[in-house]
mmCIF file of C-alpha atoms and ligand atoms in Angstrom:
data_model
loop_
_atom_site.group_PDB
_atom_site.id
_atom_site.type_symbol
_atom_site.label_atom_id
_atom_site.label_comp_id
_atom_site.label_asym_id
_atom_site.label_seq_id
_atom_site.Cartn_x
_atom_site.Cartn_y
_atom_site.Cartn_z
ATOM 1 C CA ALA F 1 -14.623 -21.530 -17.387
ATOM 2 C CA GLY F 2 -11.199 -21.057 -16.036
ATOM 3 C CA ILE F 3 -9.655 -20.156 -13.285
ATOM 4 C CA ILE F 4 -10.498 -16.503 -11.780
ATOM 5 C CA ASN F 5 -7.620 -14.475 -9.383
ATOM 6 C CA PHE F 6 -8.846 -13.111 -6.563
ATOM 7 C CA CYS F 7 -5.338 -12.774 -4.717
ATOM 8 C CA ALA F 8 -3.573 -10.404 -6.992
ATOM 9 C CA ASN F 9 -2.782 -6.704 -5.818
ATOM 10 C CA ASN F 10 -3.980 -5.511 -9.454
ATOM 11 C CA TYR F 11 -7.525 -3.653 -7.419
ATOM 12 C CA LEU F 12 -7.707 -1.299 -10.775
ATOM 13 C CA GLY F 13 -6.909 -4.272 -13.281
ATOM 14 C CA LEU F 14 -4.443 -1.806 -15.024
ATOM 15 C CA SER F 15 -1.727 -4.533 -15.098
ATOM 16 C CA SER F 16 -3.723 -5.966 -18.201
ATOM 17 C CA HIS F 17 -5.090 -2.562 -19.545
ATOM 18 C CA PRO F 18 -4.187 -2.535 -23.495
ATOM 19 C CA GLU F 19 -2.974 1.284 -22.769
ATOM 20 C CA VAL F 20 -1.050 0.676 -20.089
ATOM 21 C CA ILE F 21 0.512 -2.429 -22.512
ATOM 22 C CA ARG F 22 1.076 -0.455 -24.663
ATOM 23 C CA ALA F 23 2.495 2.284 -23.487
ATOM 24 C CA ALA F 24 5.320 -0.012 -21.754
ATOM 25 C CA VAL F 25 5.879 -0.807 -25.346
ATOM 26 C CA GLU F 26 6.015 2.228 -26.838
ATOM 27 C CA ALA F 27 8.827 3.517 -23.932
ATOM 28 C CA LEU F 28 10.741 0.344 -24.499
ATOM 29 C CA GLU F 29 11.072 1.078 -27.957
ATOM 30 C CA LYS F 30 11.838 4.687 -27.470
ATOM 31 C CA PHE F 31 14.437 4.429 -24.410
ATOM 32 C CA GLY F 32 15.532 0.961 -24.422
ATOM 33 C CA ALA F 33 15.619 -1.705 -22.306
ATOM 34 C CA GLY F 34 17.083 -0.491 -19.629
ATOM 35 C CA LEU F 35 19.806 1.822 -18.470
ATOM 36 C CA SER F 36 22.638 0.081 -17.186
ATOM 37 C CA SER F 37 23.200 2.837 -14.709
ATOM 38 C CA VAL F 38 21.963 4.479 -11.126
ATOM 39 C CA ARG F 39 19.970 7.579 -11.541
ATOM 40 C CA PHE F 40 22.497 10.284 -10.650
ATOM 41 C CA ILE F 41 24.947 8.999 -13.189
ATOM 42 C CA CYS F 42 23.477 8.146 -16.601
ATOM 43 C CA GLY F 43 20.599 6.863 -15.641
ATOM 44 C CA THR F 44 17.810 9.823 -15.844
ATOM 45 C CA GLN F 45 15.595 10.059 -18.589
ATOM 46 C CA SER F 46 12.613 12.505 -19.419
ATOM 47 C CA ILE F 47 10.259 9.699 -18.433
ATOM 48 C CA HIS F 48 11.715 8.960 -15.063
ATOM 49 C CA LYS F 49 11.825 13.162 -14.547
ATOM 50 C CA ASP F 50 7.896 13.411 -16.003
ATOM 51 C CA LEU F 51 6.943 10.633 -13.925
ATOM 52 C CA GLU F 52 7.748 11.863 -10.688
ATOM 53 C CA GLU F 53 6.347 15.275 -11.653
ATOM 54 C CA LYS F 54 3.150 13.317 -12.386
ATOM 55 C CA ILE F 55 3.469 11.605 -9.122
ATOM 56 C CA ALA F 56 3.460 14.764 -7.084
ATOM 57 C CA ARG F 57 0.987 15.890 -9.099
ATOM 58 C CA PHE F 58 -1.013 12.722 -8.591
ATOM 59 C CA HIS F 59 -0.928 13.387 -4.766
ATOM 60 C CA GLN F 60 -0.788 17.014 -4.453
ATOM 61 C CA ARG F 61 2.636 17.094 -2.981
ATOM 62 C CA GLU F 62 5.783 19.593 -4.033
ATOM 63 C CA ASP F 63 8.111 16.493 -5.468
ATOM 64 C CA ALA F 64 8.380 13.160 -5.975
ATOM 65 C CA ILE F 65 11.681 10.486 -6.254
ATOM 66 C CA LEU F 66 11.449 7.319 -7.990
ATOM 67 C CA TYR F 67 13.053 3.969 -6.228
ATOM 68 C CA ALA F 68 13.070 0.089 -7.625
ATOM 69 C CA SER F 69 10.255 -0.619 -5.095
ATOM 70 C CA CYS F 70 8.792 0.567 -2.388
ATOM 71 C CA PHE F 71 10.544 -1.916 -0.010
ATOM 72 C CA ASP F 72 13.532 0.441 -1.295
ATOM 73 C CA ALA F 73 11.794 3.697 -0.272
ATOM 74 C CA ASN F 74 10.533 2.348 2.959
ATOM 75 C CA ALA F 75 14.489 1.030 3.588
ATOM 76 C CA GLY F 76 15.901 4.385 2.127
ATOM 77 C CA ILE F 77 13.699 7.501 4.249
ATOM 78 C CA PHE F 78 14.571 6.853 7.772
ATOM 79 C CA GLU F 79 18.214 6.521 7.797
ATOM 80 C CA ALA F 80 18.297 9.763 5.311
ATOM 81 C CA LEU F 81 15.797 12.028 7.650
ATOM 82 C CA LEU F 82 16.489 11.360 11.311
ATOM 83 C CA THR F 83 19.292 11.136 13.346
ATOM 84 C CA PRO F 84 20.294 9.868 16.971
ATOM 85 C CA GLU F 85 18.404 12.724 18.389
ATOM 86 C CA ASP F 86 15.249 12.170 16.613
ATOM 87 C CA ALA F 87 12.150 9.447 17.363
ATOM 88 C CA VAL F 88 10.254 7.545 15.148
ATOM 89 C CA LEU F 89 6.645 6.110 16.651
ATOM 90 C CA SER F 90 5.807 2.994 14.534
ATOM 91 C CA ASP F 91 2.060 1.257 14.542
ATOM 92 C CA GLU F 92 3.097 -2.515 15.674
ATOM 93 C CA LEU F 93 1.501 -4.163 12.278
ATOM 94 C CA ASN F 94 3.245 -2.165 10.145
ATOM 95 C CA HIS F 95 4.670 -3.714 6.598
ATOM 96 C CA ALA F 96 8.033 -5.413 7.114
ATOM 97 C CA SER F 97 9.747 -2.932 5.122
ATOM 98 C CA ILE F 98 8.800 -0.239 7.219
ATOM 99 C CA ILE F 99 10.238 -2.223 10.230
ATOM 100 C CA ASP F 100 13.303 -2.776 8.106
ATOM 101 C CA GLY F 101 13.743 0.594 7.151
ATOM 102 C CA ILE F 102 13.629 1.997 11.009
ATOM 103 C CA ARG F 103 15.853 -0.549 11.838
ATOM 104 C CA LEU F 104 18.759 0.883 9.530
ATOM 105 C CA CYS F 105 18.186 4.527 11.308
ATOM 106 C CA LYS F 106 19.611 5.293 14.426
ATOM 107 C CA ALA F 107 16.701 7.241 15.807
ATOM 108 C CA ASN F 108 14.803 6.606 18.983
ATOM 109 C CA LYS F 109 12.254 3.698 18.366
ATOM 110 C CA TYR F 110 8.652 3.839 19.735
ATOM 111 C CA ARG F 111 6.286 1.396 18.883
ATOM 112 C CA TYR F 112 2.418 1.470 19.361
ATOM 113 C CA LYS F 113 -0.262 -0.439 19.565
ATOM 114 C CA HIS F 114 -2.327 -1.298 16.445
ATOM 115 C CA MET F 115 -4.268 1.835 15.671
ATOM 116 C CA ASP F 116 -4.448 2.420 19.324
ATOM 117 C CA MET F 117 -4.464 6.318 19.762
ATOM 118 C CA GLN F 118 -4.411 6.531 23.302
ATOM 119 C CA ASP F 119 -0.973 4.205 23.477
ATOM 120 C CA LEU F 120 0.358 6.219 20.262
ATOM 121 C CA GLU F 121 -0.663 9.757 22.435
ATOM 122 C CA THR F 122 1.254 8.001 25.508
ATOM 123 C CA LYS F 123 4.284 7.471 23.224
ATOM 124 C CA LEU F 124 4.364 10.743 21.870
ATOM 125 C CA LYS F 125 4.621 12.187 25.438
ATOM 126 C CA GLU F 126 7.560 10.383 26.165
ATOM 127 C CA ALA F 127 9.084 11.222 22.712
ATOM 128 C CA GLN F 128 8.791 15.375 23.449
ATOM 129 C CA LYS F 129 12.320 15.063 24.512
ATOM 130 C CA HIS F 130 13.247 14.451 21.166
ATOM 131 C CA ARG F 131 14.381 16.788 18.630
ATOM 132 C CA LEU F 132 11.910 15.327 16.158
ATOM 133 C CA ARG F 133 8.934 13.080 16.140
ATOM 134 C CA LEU F 134 7.999 11.127 12.815
ATOM 135 C CA VAL F 135 4.849 8.817 13.363
ATOM 136 C CA ALA F 136 4.977 6.170 10.590
ATOM 137 C CA THR F 137 1.873 4.274 9.646
ATOM 138 C CA ASP F 138 0.424 2.140 6.877
ATOM 139 C CA GLY F 139 -2.376 3.684 5.814
ATOM 140 C CA ALA F 140 -4.197 0.490 4.618
ATOM 141 C CA PHE F 141 -2.843 -2.236 6.079
ATOM 142 C CA SER F 142 -2.954 -5.749 3.933
ATOM 143 C CA MET F 143 -3.309 -8.233 6.390
ATOM 144 C CA ASP F 144 -6.693 -6.696 7.672
ATOM 145 C CA GLY F 145 -7.934 -4.351 5.475
ATOM 146 C CA ASP F 146 -8.392 -1.905 7.977
ATOM 147 C CA ILE F 147 -7.368 2.012 7.408
ATOM 148 C CA ALA F 148 -5.138 4.001 10.005
ATOM 149 C CA PRO F 149 -7.235 6.340 12.012
ATOM 150 C CA LEU F 150 -5.253 9.144 10.068
ATOM 151 C CA ARG F 151 -7.711 11.973 11.662
ATOM 152 C CA GLU F 152 -7.023 10.979 14.787
ATOM 153 C CA ILE F 153 -2.973 10.503 14.333
ATOM 154 C CA CYS F 154 -2.800 14.271 12.619
ATOM 155 C CA GLN F 155 -4.305 15.639 15.445
ATOM 156 C CA LEU F 156 -2.147 13.958 17.863
ATOM 157 C CA ALA F 157 1.074 14.950 15.601
ATOM 158 C CA GLN F 158 -0.210 18.509 15.415
ATOM 159 C CA LYS F 159 -0.492 18.550 19.198
ATOM 160 C CA TYR F 160 3.010 16.643 20.009
ATOM 161 C CA ASP F 161 4.443 18.702 16.787
ATOM 162 C CA ALA F 162 5.035 15.363 15.074
ATOM 163 C CA LEU F 163 5.425 14.808 11.324
ATOM 164 C CA VAL F 164 3.469 11.988 9.721
ATOM 165 C CA PHE F 165 4.483 9.310 7.359
ATOM 166 C CA ILE F 166 2.247 6.911 5.550
ATOM 167 C CA ASP F 167 2.781 4.020 3.309
ATOM 168 C CA GLU F 168 -0.066 3.842 0.771
ATOM 169 C CA CYS F 169 0.581 0.812 -0.880
ATOM 170 C CA HIS F 170 -2.507 -0.703 -0.711
ATOM 171 C CA ALA F 171 -4.296 2.484 -0.895
ATOM 172 C CA THR F 172 -3.094 4.616 -3.779
ATOM 173 C CA GLY F 173 -5.024 4.896 -6.871
ATOM 174 C CA PHE F 174 -8.488 3.579 -5.107
ATOM 175 C CA LEU F 175 -9.199 5.209 -1.617
ATOM 176 C CA GLY F 176 -10.852 8.671 -1.381
ATOM 177 C CA PRO F 177 -13.154 10.360 -3.836
ATOM 178 C CA ASN F 178 -10.629 10.862 -6.426
ATOM 179 C CA GLY F 179 -8.165 7.697 -5.337
ATOM 180 C CA ARG F 180 -5.588 9.843 -3.966
ATOM 181 C CA GLY F 181 -5.289 7.417 -0.992
ATOM 182 C CA THR F 182 -6.237 7.276 2.496
ATOM 183 C CA ASP F 183 -5.095 11.052 3.310
ATOM 184 C CA GLU F 184 -7.722 11.808 0.675
ATOM 185 C CA LEU F 185 -10.032 9.188 1.892
ATOM 186 C CA LEU F 186 -9.768 10.691 5.278
ATOM 187 C CA GLY F 187 -9.663 14.715 4.363
ATOM 188 C CA VAL F 188 -6.161 15.210 5.524
ATOM 189 C CA MET F 189 -3.812 15.809 2.515
ATOM 190 C CA ASP F 190 -2.692 18.853 3.837
ATOM 191 C CA LYS F 191 -1.822 17.009 7.424
ATOM 192 C CA VAL F 192 0.379 13.736 5.957
ATOM 193 C CA THR F 193 3.883 15.367 5.079
ATOM 194 C CA ILE F 194 5.416 12.070 3.831
ATOM 195 C CA ILE F 195 3.891 9.173 1.515
ATOM 196 C CA ASN F 196 5.445 6.123 0.374
ATOM 197 C CA SER F 197 3.861 4.117 -2.128
ATOM 198 C CA THR F 198 4.177 1.207 -4.902
ATOM 199 C CA LEU F 199 3.972 1.117 -8.568
ATOM 200 C CA GLY F 200 3.419 -2.515 -8.127
ATOM 201 C CA LYS F 201 0.164 -2.911 -7.253
ATOM 202 C CA ALA F 202 -2.633 -0.779 -8.344
ATOM 203 C CA LEU F 203 -0.815 1.417 -10.405
ATOM 204 C CA GLY F 204 0.153 -1.124 -13.386
ATOM 205 C CA GLY F 205 1.433 -3.731 -11.287
ATOM 206 C CA ALA F 206 5.272 -3.913 -12.616
ATOM 207 C CA ALA F 207 7.364 -2.435 -10.131
ATOM 208 C CA GLY F 208 8.869 0.533 -8.522
ATOM 209 C CA GLY F 209 8.024 2.985 -5.626
ATOM 210 C CA TYR F 210 8.389 6.657 -4.581
ATOM 211 C CA THR F 211 8.345 8.840 -2.073
ATOM 212 C CA THR F 212 6.398 11.804 -2.346
ATOM 213 C CA GLY F 213 6.630 15.043 -0.146
ATOM 214 C CA PRO F 214 8.098 18.484 0.370
ATOM 215 C CA LYS F 215 10.936 19.471 -2.381
ATOM 216 C CA PRO F 216 13.450 19.866 0.632
ATOM 217 C CA LEU F 217 12.908 16.359 1.603
ATOM 218 C CA ILE F 218 12.587 14.991 -1.865
ATOM 219 C CA ASP F 219 16.497 16.914 -2.328
ATOM 220 C CA LEU F 220 17.453 15.373 0.800
ATOM 221 C CA LEU F 221 16.455 11.899 -0.409
ATOM 222 C CA ARG F 222 18.726 12.492 -3.716
ATOM 223 C CA GLN F 223 21.586 13.195 -1.848
ATOM 224 C CA ARG F 224 21.012 10.772 1.025
ATOM 225 C CA SER F 225 18.895 7.804 0.463
ATOM 226 C CA ARG F 226 20.880 4.837 0.187
ATOM 227 C CA PRO F 227 18.575 2.191 -1.991
ATOM 228 C CA TYR F 228 18.120 5.389 -4.563
ATOM 229 C CA LEU F 229 21.964 6.393 -4.742
ATOM 230 C CA PHE F 230 23.249 2.752 -5.091
ATOM 231 C CA SER F 231 20.545 0.510 -7.174
ATOM 232 C CA ASN F 232 19.665 0.646 -10.735
ATOM 233 C CA SER F 233 17.049 2.975 -12.442
ATOM 234 C CA LEU F 234 13.935 1.880 -13.150
ATOM 235 C CA PRO F 235 13.558 0.442 -16.739
ATOM 236 C CA PRO F 236 11.657 2.425 -19.271
ATOM 237 C CA ALA F 237 8.821 -0.107 -19.695
ATOM 238 C CA VAL F 238 7.793 -0.152 -16.349
ATOM 239 C CA VAL F 239 8.314 3.773 -16.323
ATOM 240 C CA GLY F 240 5.547 3.799 -19.055
ATOM 241 C CA CYS F 241 3.116 1.675 -17.346
ATOM 242 C CA ALA F 242 3.339 3.428 -14.436
ATOM 243 C CA SER F 243 2.813 6.990 -16.265
ATOM 244 C CA LYS F 244 -0.106 5.786 -18.157
ATOM 245 C CA ALA F 245 -1.861 4.110 -15.378
ATOM 246 C CA LEU F 246 -1.492 7.538 -13.508
ATOM 247 C CA ASP F 247 -2.987 9.488 -16.960
ATOM 248 C CA LEU F 248 -6.141 6.842 -16.652
ATOM 249 C CA LEU F 249 -6.971 7.734 -13.117
ATOM 250 C CA MET F 250 -6.476 11.231 -13.377
ATOM 251 C CA GLU F 251 -8.653 11.491 -16.707
ATOM 252 C CA SER F 252 -11.619 9.217 -14.292
ATOM 253 C CA ASN F 253 -12.228 7.566 -11.361
ATOM 254 C CA ALA F 254 -14.530 5.310 -13.108
ATOM 255 C CA ILE F 255 -12.468 2.226 -12.573
ATOM 256 C CA ALA F 256 -12.162 3.001 -9.097
ATOM 257 C CA GLN F 257 -15.366 3.439 -8.556
ATOM 258 C CA SER F 258 -16.411 0.292 -10.413
ATOM 259 C CA MET F 259 -13.740 -1.571 -7.985
ATOM 260 C CA ALA F 260 -15.563 0.053 -4.716
ATOM 261 C CA ALA F 261 -19.123 -1.440 -6.157
ATOM 262 C CA LYS F 262 -17.759 -5.013 -6.503
ATOM 263 C CA THR F 263 -16.160 -4.894 -2.844
ATOM 264 C CA GLN F 264 -19.399 -3.601 -1.764
ATOM 265 C CA ARG F 265 -21.204 -6.578 -3.782
ATOM 266 C CA PHE F 266 -18.578 -9.089 -2.672
ATOM 267 C CA ARG F 267 -18.265 -8.003 1.212
ATOM 268 C CA SER F 268 -22.303 -8.124 1.349
ATOM 269 C CA LYS F 269 -22.744 -11.391 -0.187
ATOM 270 C CA MET F 270 -20.443 -13.294 1.888
ATOM 271 C CA THR F 271 -21.541 -11.680 5.134
ATOM 272 C CA ALA F 272 -25.250 -12.597 4.053
ATOM 273 C CA ALA F 273 -23.666 -16.448 3.542
ATOM 274 C CA GLY F 274 -22.707 -16.175 7.056
ATOM 275 C CA PHE F 275 -18.977 -15.283 6.746
ATOM 276 C CA THR F 276 -16.944 -13.161 8.776
ATOM 277 C CA ILE F 277 -15.072 -10.340 6.445
ATOM 278 C CA SER F 278 -12.653 -8.376 8.468
ATOM 279 C CA GLY F 279 -11.834 -4.485 7.799
ATOM 280 C CA LYS F 280 -14.420 -2.187 5.912
ATOM 281 C CA ASP F 281 -14.866 -0.981 2.190
ATOM 282 C CA HIS F 282 -11.605 -1.972 1.256
ATOM 283 C CA PRO F 283 -10.696 -4.550 -1.807
ATOM 284 C CA ILE F 284 -8.943 -6.534 0.545
ATOM 285 C CA CYS F 285 -11.789 -9.050 2.069
ATOM 286 C CA PRO F 286 -10.033 -11.286 4.478
ATOM 287 C CA VAL F 287 -12.432 -14.025 5.127
ATOM 288 C CA MET F 288 -11.377 -15.023 8.673
ATOM 289 C CA LEU F 289 -11.653 -18.683 9.654
ATOM 290 C CA GLY F 290 -9.061 -19.139 12.874
ATOM 291 C CA ASP F 291 -8.088 -22.293 12.001
ATOM 292 C CA ALA F 292 -4.931 -22.803 9.756
ATOM 293 C CA ARG F 293 -5.631 -26.116 8.465
ATOM 294 C CA LEU F 294 -9.155 -25.063 7.515
ATOM 295 C CA ALA F 295 -7.443 -21.643 5.645
ATOM 296 C CA SER F 296 -5.598 -24.099 3.715
ATOM 297 C CA VAL F 297 -7.690 -26.956 2.894
ATOM 298 C CA MET F 298 -10.653 -24.382 1.926
ATOM 299 C CA ALA F 299 -8.194 -22.612 -0.513
ATOM 300 C CA GLU F 300 -7.384 -25.676 -2.194
ATOM 301 C CA ASP F 301 -10.890 -26.526 -2.425
ATOM 302 C CA MET F 302 -11.868 -23.287 -3.817
ATOM 303 C CA LEU F 303 -8.900 -23.825 -6.521
ATOM 304 C CA ASN F 304 -10.827 -27.047 -7.649
ATOM 305 C CA ARG F 305 -13.650 -24.712 -8.309
ATOM 306 C CA GLY F 306 -11.838 -22.526 -10.492
ATOM 307 C CA ILE F 307 -11.221 -19.450 -7.901
ATOM 308 C CA TYR F 308 -7.342 -18.689 -7.163
ATOM 309 C CA VAL F 309 -7.425 -17.526 -3.385
ATOM 310 C CA ILE F 310 -4.122 -18.269 -0.799
ATOM 311 C CA GLY F 311 -4.566 -19.244 3.345
ATOM 312 C CA PHE F 312 -2.747 -17.000 5.516
ATOM 313 C CA SER F 313 -1.882 -18.456 8.998
ATOM 314 C CA TYR F 314 0.694 -17.923 11.595
ATOM 315 C CA PRO F 315 3.665 -16.467 11.406
ATOM 316 C CA VAL F 316 2.113 -14.245 8.544
ATOM 317 C CA VAL F 317 -0.846 -13.423 10.705
ATOM 318 C CA PRO F 318 -1.015 -14.283 14.369
ATOM 319 C CA LYS F 319 -2.080 -17.741 15.704
ATOM 320 C CA GLY F 320 -5.754 -18.501 15.719
ATOM 321 C CA LYS F 321 -6.215 -15.410 13.116
ATOM 322 C CA ALA F 322 -5.896 -17.713 9.909
ATOM 323 C CA ARG F 323 -7.705 -16.468 6.751
ATOM 324 C CA ILE F 324 -8.306 -16.731 3.365
ATOM 325 C CA ARG F 325 -7.382 -13.234 1.803
ATOM 326 C CA VAL F 326 -9.699 -12.479 -1.164
ATOM 327 C CA GLN F 327 -8.802 -9.126 -3.134
ATOM 328 C CA ILE F 328 -11.152 -7.717 -5.263
ATOM 329 C CA SER F 329 -10.175 -6.130 -8.831
ATOM 330 C CA ALA F 330 -11.900 -3.298 -11.049
ATOM 331 C CA VAL F 331 -11.678 -6.524 -13.705
ATOM 332 C CA HIS F 332 -14.010 -9.053 -11.893
ATOM 333 C CA SER F 333 -17.539 -8.961 -13.441
ATOM 334 C CA ASP F 334 -20.152 -9.444 -11.221
ATOM 335 C CA GLU F 335 -20.830 -12.972 -12.247
ATOM 336 C CA ASP F 336 -16.915 -13.446 -11.266
ATOM 337 C CA ILE F 337 -18.084 -12.002 -7.650
ATOM 338 C CA ASP F 338 -20.996 -14.034 -7.241
ATOM 339 C CA ARG F 339 -18.881 -17.083 -8.500
ATOM 340 C CA CYS F 340 -16.494 -16.712 -6.156
ATOM 341 C CA VAL F 341 -19.330 -16.187 -3.139
ATOM 342 C CA GLU F 342 -20.983 -19.214 -4.115
ATOM 343 C CA ALA F 343 -17.790 -21.456 -4.385
ATOM 344 C CA PHE F 344 -17.081 -20.128 -0.768
ATOM 345 C CA THR F 345 -20.176 -20.749 0.248
ATOM 346 C CA GLU F 346 -19.931 -24.729 -1.010
ATOM 347 C CA VAL F 347 -16.586 -25.208 0.400
ATOM 348 C CA GLY F 348 -17.558 -23.343 3.870
ATOM 349 C CA ARG F 349 -20.363 -25.925 4.194
ATOM 350 C CA LYS F 350 -18.059 -28.611 3.224
ATOM 351 C CA HIS F 351 -15.411 -28.037 5.487
ATOM 352 C CA GLY F 352 -17.971 -26.895 8.715
ATOM 353 C CA ALA F 353 -16.828 -23.197 8.475
ATOM 354 C CA LEU F 354 -20.364 -22.319 7.711
ATOM 355 C CA PRO F 355 -23.385 -24.178 9.493
HETATM 356 N N1 PLP A 401 4.676 -1.565 1.751
HETATM 357 C C1 PLP A 401 3.643 -2.120 1.894
HETATM 358 C C2 PLP A 401 2.190 -2.079 2.674
HETATM 359 C C3 PLP A 401 3.410 -3.333 0.879
HETATM 360 O O1 PLP A 401 1.837 -4.195 1.245
HETATM 361 C C4 PLP A 401 4.393 -4.014 0.253
HETATM 362 C C5 PLP A 401 4.523 -4.988 -0.858
HETATM 363 O O2 PLP A 401 3.881 -5.789 -0.405
HETATM 364 C C6 PLP A 401 5.556 -2.789 0.194
HETATM 365 C C7 PLP A 401 5.623 -1.610 1.072
HETATM 366 C C8 PLP A 401 6.485 -3.153 -0.780
HETATM 367 O O3 PLP A 401 6.377 -2.773 -2.133
HETATM 368 P P1 PLP A 401 7.336 -2.974 -3.170
HETATM 369 O O4 PLP A 401 6.501 -4.696 -3.546
HETATM 370 O O5 PLP A 401 6.801 -2.200 -4.059
HETATM 371 O O6 PLP A 401 8.597 -3.458 -3.083
#
């Protein structure tokens, strides 16, 4: 029956969607293989401008700027925006690219405990002495599938006069009633100032990243953000993929809803089978196993049963919290989900993870 992939960030199945592939081929034929230039020299075509405009419209923001990756978007924002007089407050479990981006800036750095609002408030109080405060968090955390408490974060930001930045790589396209992301899910679209996200996961899966937010901020990034200024433009085929993916999502949220139903099916069947699944309602479904070796041998045995999953252990996750991270996609059928649960149940029993 072949091998079913349960470890890609292809949440909506758009990386193999025929219309997305066709759009890439058309863009390749019409606009060429690549620009051989950064954006501000001769690397801007109409499709780059159109995609930036579409991204801003999708997120209901004023403007957007493209990068070669979200890693670059995260590497380029903090240094451009913050001075030594400012402060950045970052969740301790933020993605490596946010951590690196913050390292590159000269602002005062505060790290608050993971999703701990008391600790964030303490740090915000300490940071009152600085000119500007920016709270930075992943919208959805990729190792645990947990979602940042954005309502509370935005309330604290309002109280202590801070801006909010979210990384939406594991949310854009599918979280919230219209797939706009964590800010839509939690009703704070008008309170989050800056969004960074990727085109390399739910939005077609090719590559690319972006920042979207207020126009003056995007203008500033075009002038000052180093990965934007000094790295090649996104190739037309990649732009074509992402642009078509956004069209599909703006037409209908049926794909996102189908993925949510399958996520629900997997989470409830696995829980009924006796497994502990971290997070809630997110297509990242970490099957918590604890022991690193157990996670690795179970993942191997899953592959023998045609299910492609990967075990994660220290240092990627804390010691004693090894897991197999399953990721659900809209392209999985109900039968695929059931096959995955059956394989987990067999393999779990064999290795003593289930009674
Ligand atoms: N931020 C988060 C939360 C991610 O999970 C990733 C990818 O793993 C990135 C940023 C980087 O995205 P990209 O692959 O577009 O560089």
